[in-house]
Amino acid sequence: MEDYFQARLNRDCLAALALDGGIVAAAAFLVMIERPASPAVPNGRLGDLGNVLTAPAYRRRGLASAVARLLIAEGERRGLSRVDLAATAAGRPVYEALGFEADDGHTHMRLAWGEKEA
């Protein structure tokens, strides 16, 4: 992970942290992706919001929403056509409150190499 963030942080990957003194109470990351333009991504620039995490002692205080909102605003400022994410059942209400909608027109699919999950 250290190599990834050294190469990409503040380039095509942004981080937002909520700090309590020296403690990271919540964090989120936005990876900005550029691909050929399409009707769904008119300018070819989209974001993937992920790893939205809140330390257990800091949950239910709006910190996940705050760090996500900060990255969403920065993505809009940088001209992204949209921001995508994969929500857990617990996180879905947080993202819906931020304006995200389920994309019922597509089925989330994945092809992975290497060790298969049990």
PDB file of C-alpha atoms in Angstrom:
ATOM      1  CA  MET A   1       0.000   0.000   0.000  1.00  0.00           C
ATOM      2  CA  GLU A   2       2.790   2.425   0.797  1.00  0.00           C
ATOM      3  CA  ASP A   3       4.162   2.217  -2.769  1.00  0.00           C
ATOM      4  CA  TYR A   4       0.679   2.772  -4.208  1.00  0.00           C
ATOM      5  CA  PHE A   5       0.038   5.893  -2.145  1.00  0.00           C
ATOM      6  CA  GLN A   6       3.511   7.330  -2.732  1.00  0.00           C
ATOM      7  CA  ALA A   7       2.983   6.992  -6.484  1.00  0.00           C
ATOM      8  CA  ARG A   8      -0.641   8.152  -6.650  1.00  0.00           C
ATOM      9  CA  LEU A   9      -1.682  10.229  -3.652  1.00  0.00           C
ATOM     10  CA  ASN A  10      -2.654  13.762  -4.703  1.00  0.00           C
ATOM     11  CA  ARG A  11      -2.337  12.757  -8.355  1.00  0.00           C
ATOM     12  CA  ASP A  12      -5.112  10.329  -9.318  1.00  0.00           C
ATOM     13  CA  CYS A  13      -5.932   9.287  -5.742  1.00  0.00           C
ATOM     14  CA  LEU A  14      -7.191  11.629  -3.045  1.00  0.00           C
ATOM     15  CA  ALA A  15      -7.620  10.952   0.653  1.00  0.00           C
ATOM     16  CA  ALA A  16      -9.781  12.683   3.240  1.00  0.00           C
ATOM     17  CA  LEU A  17      -9.230  12.153   6.945  1.00  0.00           C
ATOM     18  CA  ALA A  18     -11.166  13.146  10.037  1.00  0.00           C
ATOM     19  CA  LEU A  19      -8.659  13.565  12.862  1.00  0.00           C
ATOM     20  CA  ASP A  20      -9.068  13.704  16.603  1.00  0.00           C
ATOM     21  CA  GLY A  21      -5.695  14.982  17.704  1.00  0.00           C
ATOM     22  CA  GLY A  22      -3.294  12.441  16.246  1.00  0.00           C
ATOM     23  CA  ILE A  23      -5.952   9.738  15.831  1.00  0.00           C
ATOM     24  CA  VAL A  24      -7.544   8.995  12.455  1.00  0.00           C
ATOM     25  CA  ALA A  25     -11.231   8.799  13.331  1.00  0.00           C
ATOM     26  CA  ALA A  26     -12.455   8.338   9.738  1.00  0.00           C
ATOM     27  CA  ALA A  27     -10.970   8.118   6.262  1.00  0.00           C
ATOM     28  CA  ALA A  28     -12.038   7.799   2.639  1.00  0.00           C
ATOM     29  CA  PHE A  29     -10.285   7.600  -0.728  1.00  0.00           C
ATOM     30  CA  LEU A  30     -11.264   8.740  -4.201  1.00  0.00           C
ATOM     31  CA  VAL A  31      -9.480   7.177  -7.168  1.00  0.00           C
ATOM     32  CA  MET A  32      -9.895   9.225 -10.330  1.00  0.00           C
ATOM     33  CA  ILE A  33     -10.026   7.182 -13.526  1.00  0.00           C
ATOM     34  CA  GLU A  34      -9.801   8.313 -17.123  1.00  0.00           C
ATOM     35  CA  ARG A  35     -11.156   6.125 -19.901  1.00  0.00           C
ATOM     36  CA  PRO A  36     -12.720   6.625 -23.318  1.00  0.00           C
ATOM     37  CA  ALA A  37     -15.833   8.790 -23.172  1.00  0.00           C
ATOM     38  CA  SER A  38     -19.227   7.104 -23.291  1.00  0.00           C
ATOM     39  CA  PRO A  39     -22.854   8.110 -22.750  1.00  0.00           C
ATOM     40  CA  ALA A  40     -22.490   7.185 -19.057  1.00  0.00           C
ATOM     41  CA  VAL A  41     -19.204   9.094 -18.688  1.00  0.00           C
ATOM     42  CA  PRO A  42     -19.347  11.939 -21.231  1.00  0.00           C
ATOM     43  CA  ASN A  43     -15.858  13.296 -20.581  1.00  0.00           C
ATOM     44  CA  GLY A  44     -14.278   9.930 -19.764  1.00  0.00           C
ATOM     45  CA  ARG A  45     -13.425  10.991 -16.182  1.00  0.00           C
ATOM     46  CA  LEU A  46     -14.978   9.199 -13.246  1.00  0.00           C
ATOM     47  CA  GLY A  47     -14.211   8.559  -9.618  1.00  0.00           C
ATOM     48  CA  ASP A  48     -14.310   5.476  -7.463  1.00  0.00           C
ATOM     49  CA  LEU A  49     -15.047   6.266  -3.814  1.00  0.00           C
ATOM     50  CA  GLY A  50     -13.796   3.547  -1.520  1.00  0.00           C
ATOM     51  CA  ASN A  51     -12.388   2.487   1.787  1.00  0.00           C
ATOM     52  CA  VAL A  52     -14.753   4.788   3.662  1.00  0.00           C
ATOM     53  CA  LEU A  53     -13.919   3.757   7.203  1.00  0.00           C
ATOM     54  CA  THR A  54     -14.733   5.042  10.671  1.00  0.00           C
ATOM     55  CA  ALA A  55     -13.011   3.816  13.829  1.00  0.00           C
ATOM     56  CA  PRO A  56     -15.576   2.098  16.088  1.00  0.00           C
ATOM     57  CA  ALA A  57     -15.276   4.691  18.872  1.00  0.00           C
ATOM     58  CA  TYR A  58     -16.180   7.478  16.398  1.00  0.00           C
ATOM     59  CA  ARG A  59     -19.150   5.923  14.598  1.00  0.00           C
ATOM     60  CA  ARG A  60     -22.593   7.540  14.325  1.00  0.00           C
ATOM     61  CA  ARG A  61     -21.154  11.075  14.403  1.00  0.00           C
ATOM     62  CA  GLY A  62     -21.358  11.853  10.685  1.00  0.00           C
ATOM     63  CA  LEU A  63     -17.631  11.499  10.062  1.00  0.00           C
ATOM     64  CA  ALA A  64     -17.976   9.012   7.182  1.00  0.00           C
ATOM     65  CA  SER A  65     -20.424  11.401   5.510  1.00  0.00           C
ATOM     66  CA  ALA A  66     -18.076  14.332   6.075  1.00  0.00           C
ATOM     67  CA  VAL A  67     -14.996  12.710   4.513  1.00  0.00           C
ATOM     68  CA  ALA A  68     -17.056  11.310   1.628  1.00  0.00           C
ATOM     69  CA  ARG A  69     -18.703  14.702   1.015  1.00  0.00           C
ATOM     70  CA  LEU A  70     -15.300  16.388   0.894  1.00  0.00           C
ATOM     71  CA  LEU A  71     -14.028  13.953  -1.762  1.00  0.00           C
ATOM     72  CA  ILE A  72     -17.254  14.169  -3.780  1.00  0.00           C
ATOM     73  CA  ALA A  73     -16.943  17.963  -3.886  1.00  0.00           C
ATOM     74  CA  GLU A  74     -13.310  17.729  -4.938  1.00  0.00           C
ATOM     75  CA  GLY A  75     -14.213  15.219  -7.656  1.00  0.00           C
ATOM     76  CA  GLU A  76     -16.847  17.606  -8.978  1.00  0.00           C
ATOM     77  CA  ARG A  77     -14.350  20.483  -8.854  1.00  0.00           C
ATOM     78  CA  ARG A  78     -11.891  18.388 -10.880  1.00  0.00           C
ATOM     79  CA  GLY A  79     -14.511  17.708 -13.549  1.00  0.00           C
ATOM     80  CA  LEU A  80     -15.466  14.091 -12.940  1.00  0.00           C
ATOM     81  CA  SER A  81     -18.608  13.004 -14.787  1.00  0.00           C
ATOM     82  CA  ARG A  82     -19.666  10.811 -11.893  1.00  0.00           C
ATOM     83  CA  VAL A  83     -18.532   9.004  -8.749  1.00  0.00           C
ATOM     84  CA  ASP A  84     -19.159   5.281  -8.267  1.00  0.00           C
ATOM     85  CA  LEU A  85     -18.874   3.120  -5.168  1.00  0.00           C
ATOM     86  CA  ALA A  86     -19.696  -0.335  -3.872  1.00  0.00           C
ATOM     87  CA  ALA A  87     -21.835   0.006  -0.762  1.00  0.00           C
ATOM     88  CA  THR A  88     -22.250  -2.438   2.070  1.00  0.00           C
ATOM     89  CA  ALA A  89     -25.698  -2.856   3.575  1.00  0.00           C
ATOM     90  CA  ALA A  90     -24.571  -0.785   6.577  1.00  0.00           C
ATOM     91  CA  GLY A  91     -23.119   1.968   4.392  1.00  0.00           C
ATOM     92  CA  ARG A  92     -25.970   2.249   1.932  1.00  0.00           C
ATOM     93  CA  PRO A  93     -28.066   4.715   3.998  1.00  0.00           C
ATOM     94  CA  VAL A  94     -25.012   6.986   4.371  1.00  0.00           C
ATOM     95  CA  TYR A  95     -24.472   7.057   0.599  1.00  0.00           C
ATOM     96  CA  GLU A  96     -28.157   7.486  -0.205  1.00  0.00           C
ATOM     97  CA  ALA A  97     -28.220  10.524   2.109  1.00  0.00           C
ATOM     98  CA  LEU A  98     -25.321  11.931   0.034  1.00  0.00           C
ATOM     99  CA  GLY A  99     -27.375  11.529  -3.159  1.00  0.00           C
ATOM    100  CA  PHE A 100     -26.099   8.181  -4.479  1.00  0.00           C
ATOM    101  CA  GLU A 101     -28.628   5.940  -6.187  1.00  0.00           C
ATOM    102  CA  ALA A 102     -28.522   2.216  -6.855  1.00  0.00           C
ATOM    103  CA  ASP A 103     -27.688   1.439 -10.467  1.00  0.00           C
ATOM    104  CA  ASP A 104     -30.348  -1.202 -11.036  1.00  0.00           C
ATOM    105  CA  GLY A 105     -29.537  -1.308 -14.745  1.00  0.00           C
ATOM    106  CA  HIS A 106     -26.237  -3.083 -14.148  1.00  0.00           C
ATOM    107  CA  THR A 107     -25.165  -6.123 -12.207  1.00  0.00           C
ATOM    108  CA  HIS A 108     -21.926  -5.756 -10.307  1.00  0.00           C
ATOM    109  CA  MET A 109     -19.617  -8.460 -11.635  1.00  0.00           C
ATOM    110  CA  ARG A 110     -15.990  -9.341 -11.048  1.00  0.00           C
ATOM    111  CA  LEU A 111     -13.355 -11.550 -12.638  1.00  0.00           C
ATOM    112  CA  ALA A 112     -10.436 -12.304 -10.314  1.00  0.00           C
ATOM    113  CA  TRP A 113      -7.246 -14.263 -10.778  1.00  0.00           C
ATOM    114  CA  GLY A 114      -5.278 -16.000  -8.088  1.00  0.00           C
ATOM    115  CA  GLU A 115      -6.579 -17.624  -4.937  1.00  0.00           C
ATOM    116  CA  LYS A 116     -10.326 -18.207  -5.044  1.00  0.00           C
ATOM    117  CA  GLU A 117     -12.485 -17.221  -2.106  1.00  0.00           C
ATOM    118  CA  ALA A 118     -14.082 -20.087  -0.187  1.00  0.00           C
TER     119      ALA A 118
END
